[in-house]
Tab-separated table of C-alpha atoms in Angstrom:
chain	number	residue	atom	x	y	z
A	1316	MET	CA	155.295	91.250	-47.407
A	1317	THR	CA	158.608	90.903	-45.385
A	1318	GLU	CA	160.416	87.644	-44.806
A	1319	LYS	CA	159.487	87.620	-41.232
A	1320	GLN	CA	155.866	88.095	-42.057
A	1321	PHE	CA	156.008	85.263	-44.570
A	1322	GLN	CA	157.584	83.026	-42.008
A	1323	GLU	CA	154.839	83.834	-39.454
A	1324	MET	CA	152.185	83.081	-42.242
A	1325	ILE	CA	153.867	79.623	-42.829
A	1326	VAL	CA	153.633	78.790	-39.021
A	1327	GLN	CA	150.132	79.966	-38.803
A	1328	TYR	CA	148.771	78.321	-41.949
A	1329	GLN	CA	151.062	75.184	-42.467
A	1330	ARG	CA	148.469	72.701	-40.954
A	1331	LEU	CA	145.566	74.349	-42.911
A	1332	VAL	CA	147.518	74.168	-46.193
A	1333	PHE	CA	148.421	70.548	-45.545
A	1334	SER	CA	144.840	69.692	-44.782
A	1335	VAL	CA	143.603	71.235	-47.988
A	1336	CYS	CA	146.058	69.215	-50.000
A	1337	LEU	CA	145.254	66.017	-48.024
A	1338	GLN	CA	141.623	66.454	-48.732
A	1339	PHE	CA	142.253	66.600	-52.464
A	1340	THR	CA	144.862	63.783	-52.727
A	1341	GLY	CA	143.983	61.362	-49.908
A	1342	ASP	CA	147.855	60.658	-49.730
A	1343	ALA	CA	149.714	62.293	-46.670
A	1344	ALA	CA	153.040	62.011	-48.492
A	1345	GLN	CA	151.810	63.791	-51.507
A	1346	ALA	CA	150.095	66.325	-49.416
A	1347	GLU	CA	153.365	67.096	-47.682
A	1348	ASP	CA	154.994	67.610	-51.210
A	1349	LEU	CA	152.136	69.901	-52.169
A	1350	THR	CA	152.253	71.853	-49.147
A	1351	GLN	CA	155.951	72.652	-49.844
A	1352	GLU	CA	155.031	73.552	-53.449
A	1353	THR	CA	152.246	75.783	-52.106
A	1354	PHE	CA	154.581	77.691	-49.906
A	1355	LEU	CA	157.172	78.005	-52.495
A	1356	SER	CA	154.711	79.388	-55.018
A	1357	ALA	CA	153.287	81.723	-52.348
A	1358	TYR	CA	156.739	82.957	-51.560
A	1359	LEU	CA	157.678	83.711	-55.151
A	1360	HIS	CA	154.307	85.642	-55.433
A	1361	ARG	CA	154.189	87.063	-51.910
A	1362	ASP	CA	153.736	90.566	-53.109
A	1363	SER	CA	150.350	89.800	-54.665
A	1364	CYS	CA	149.067	88.487	-51.338
A	1365	PRO	CA	146.286	90.687	-50.069
A	1366	PRO	CA	147.200	91.496	-46.369
A	1367	GLU	CA	143.675	90.955	-45.121
A	1368	ALA	CA	143.089	87.767	-46.987
A	1369	ALA	CA	146.179	85.494	-46.517
A	1370	ARG	CA	144.186	82.544	-45.568
A	1371	PRO	CA	141.884	82.299	-48.581
A	1372	TRP	CA	144.813	83.197	-50.831
A	1373	LEU	CA	146.955	80.303	-49.435
A	1374	CYS	CA	143.865	77.929	-49.585
A	1375	ARG	CA	143.369	78.802	-53.289
A	1376	ILE	CA	146.916	78.211	-54.088
A	1377	ALA	CA	147.001	74.811	-52.352
A	1378	ALA	CA	143.738	73.756	-54.029
A	1379	ASN	CA	145.146	74.629	-57.389
A	1380	LYS	CA	148.495	72.902	-56.657
A	1381	ALA	CA	146.395	69.702	-55.604
A	1382	LYS	CA	144.157	69.976	-58.681
A	1383	ASP	CA	147.182	70.401	-61.009
A	1384	TYR	CA	148.621	67.256	-59.478
A	1385	LEU	CA	145.400	65.165	-59.836
A	1386	LYS	CA	145.208	66.234	-63.516
A	1387	SER	CA	148.912	65.588	-64.206
A	1388	ALA	CA	150.006	62.881	-66.564
A	1389	TRP	CA	152.221	61.454	-63.731
A	1390	HIS	CA	149.392	61.090	-61.432
A	1391	ARG	CA	147.236	59.490	-64.078
A	1392	LYS	CA	150.047	57.095	-65.224
A	1393	VAL	CA	150.820	56.056	-61.474
A	1394	SER	CA	147.144	55.566	-60.481
A	1395	GLY	CA	146.545	53.304	-63.560
A	1396	PHE	CA	149.800	51.350	-62.752
A	1397	GLY	CA	147.984	49.108	-60.334
A	1398	ASP	CA	149.355	45.977	-59.082
A	1399	ASP	CA	150.504	44.908	-62.609
A	1400	TYR	CA	154.179	44.935	-62.846
A	1401	PRO	CA	156.116	45.674	-66.017
A	1402	PRO	CA	156.228	42.453	-68.134
A	1403	ASP	CA	159.891	42.694	-68.805
A	1404	ALA	CA	160.879	43.048	-65.025
A	1405	PRO	CA	163.689	40.735	-63.891
A	1406	GLU	CA	162.734	37.955	-61.290
A	1407	PRO	CA	162.854	38.999	-57.550
A	1408	ALA	CA	166.195	38.903	-56.029
A	1409	ALA	CA	166.981	36.704	-53.147
A	1410	ASP	CA	168.896	39.376	-51.199
A	1411	VAL	CA	166.701	42.437	-51.029
A	1412	GLU	CA	168.291	44.377	-48.262
A	1413	ASN	CA	170.846	43.242	-45.593
A	1414	LEU	CA	168.456	43.573	-42.565
A	1415	ALA	CA	165.511	42.218	-44.272
A	1416	ALA	CA	167.008	39.342	-46.079
A	1417	ALA	CA	168.961	38.143	-43.124
A	1418	ARG	CA	165.760	38.058	-40.820
A	1419	LEU	CA	162.640	37.828	-43.194
A	1420	GLY	CA	161.592	35.742	-46.152
A	1421	GLU	CA	160.682	37.294	-49.430
A	1422	ALA	CA	156.912	36.901	-48.790
A	1423	GLN	CA	157.164	39.046	-45.635
A	1424	ILE	CA	159.257	41.601	-47.601
A	1425	LYS	CA	156.734	41.838	-50.365
A	1426	GLN	CA	153.814	42.025	-47.925
A	1427	ALA	CA	155.694	45.022	-46.128
A	1428	ILE	CA	156.320	46.794	-49.566
A	1429	ASP	CA	152.703	46.150	-50.524
A	1430	SER	CA	151.454	47.927	-47.279
A	1431	LEU	CA	153.365	51.184	-48.225
A	1432	ASN	CA	151.345	53.993	-49.603
A	1433	GLU	CA	151.971	55.473	-53.111
A	1434	PRO	CA	154.225	56.673	-54.581
A	1435	TYR	CA	156.546	54.641	-52.211
A	1436	ARG	CA	155.125	51.202	-52.972
A	1437	LYS	CA	155.743	51.253	-56.689
A	1438	VAL	CA	159.261	52.659	-56.204
A	1439	ALA	CA	160.177	50.039	-53.489
A	1440	MET	CA	158.872	47.193	-55.511
A	1441	LEU	CA	160.764	48.142	-58.560
A	1442	PHE	CA	163.906	48.882	-56.701
A	1443	PHE	CA	164.122	46.034	-54.082
A	1444	LEU	CA	162.220	43.220	-55.674
A	1445	ARG	CA	162.759	43.787	-59.259
A	1446	GLN	CA	166.142	45.331	-58.903
A	1447	TYR	CA	165.668	48.239	-61.366
A	1448	THR	CA	168.196	51.149	-60.988
A	1449	VAL	CA	167.213	54.586	-59.989
A	1450	ASN	CA	167.422	55.831	-63.485
A	1451	GLU	CA	165.401	53.026	-64.919
A	1452	ILE	CA	162.639	53.714	-62.304
A	1453	GLY	CA	162.685	57.407	-63.165
A	1454	GLN	CA	162.208	56.665	-66.769
A	1455	LEU	CA	159.600	53.991	-66.355
A	1456	LEU	CA	157.568	56.316	-63.987
A	1457	GLY	CA	158.367	59.689	-65.611
A	1458	ARG	CA	160.032	61.026	-62.622
A	1459	PRO	CA	163.502	62.712	-62.078
A	1460	PRO	CA	166.180	60.613	-60.350
A	1461	LYS	CA	166.294	62.904	-57.399
A	1462	THR	CA	162.621	62.279	-56.714
A	1463	ILE	CA	163.157	58.518	-56.931
A	1464	HIS	CA	166.120	58.861	-54.434
A	1465	THR	CA	163.918	60.800	-52.044
A	1466	GLN	CA	161.040	58.354	-52.353
A	1467	LEU	CA	163.380	55.279	-51.911
A	1468	GLY	CA	164.813	56.897	-48.698
A	1469	ARG	CA	161.307	57.433	-47.369
A	1470	ALA	CA	160.294	53.883	-48.321
A	1471	ARG	CA	163.424	52.454	-46.783
A	1472	GLY	CA	162.607	54.121	-43.524
A	1473	GLN	CA	158.977	52.929	-43.524
A	1474	LEU	CA	160.069	49.414	-44.407
A	1475	ARG	CA	162.682	49.429	-41.659
A	1476	LEU	CA	159.856	50.241	-39.142
A	1477	LEU	CA	157.594	47.739	-40.610
A	1478	LEU	CA	160.106	44.822	-40.661
A	1479	THR	CA	161.443	45.585	-37.267
A	1480	ALA	CA	157.892	45.523	-35.852
A	1481	GLN	CA	157.184	42.156	-37.703
A	1482	LYS	CA	160.562	40.702	-36.256
A	1483	GLY	CA	159.400	41.786	-32.750
A	1484	GLU	CA	156.131	40.196	-33.088
A	1485	GLN	CA	157.677	36.860	-34.223
A	1486	ILE	CA	159.935	36.642	-31.123
């Protein structure tokens, strides 16, 4: 399979692969990550793709990636984490983020963080409210620091939208 053929296959089946991953996980953010993993794996093994059966081949890879994720220790740990915060977590900080702290109270910030989907909710709670460092969060949740940085960036963007919307409703 040539590079061009593979790129065409990505364009053609990207939504399908995302849908398969979403059906298994129920989490759009995780489905995006698994979609990327699916296409990476497909690229690495593109020579084994039967030309007449690219669609079922990709669906099988996506399903296997999603199943592996659901069986992973990380998923079981995060799913079991629930709303219980670590017992040794420091008290919430008064100054969470410049924009939020200047305009909203801690209760509104916590409510916005609680409305985030996983894995962003736990990462945002530990970083913004409990003031853990990225490395500490990575160790606590069993994830690499780069993953924590990515999840914090996404959480920050979602929080910005939520808090801005809340501010607009208050005016």
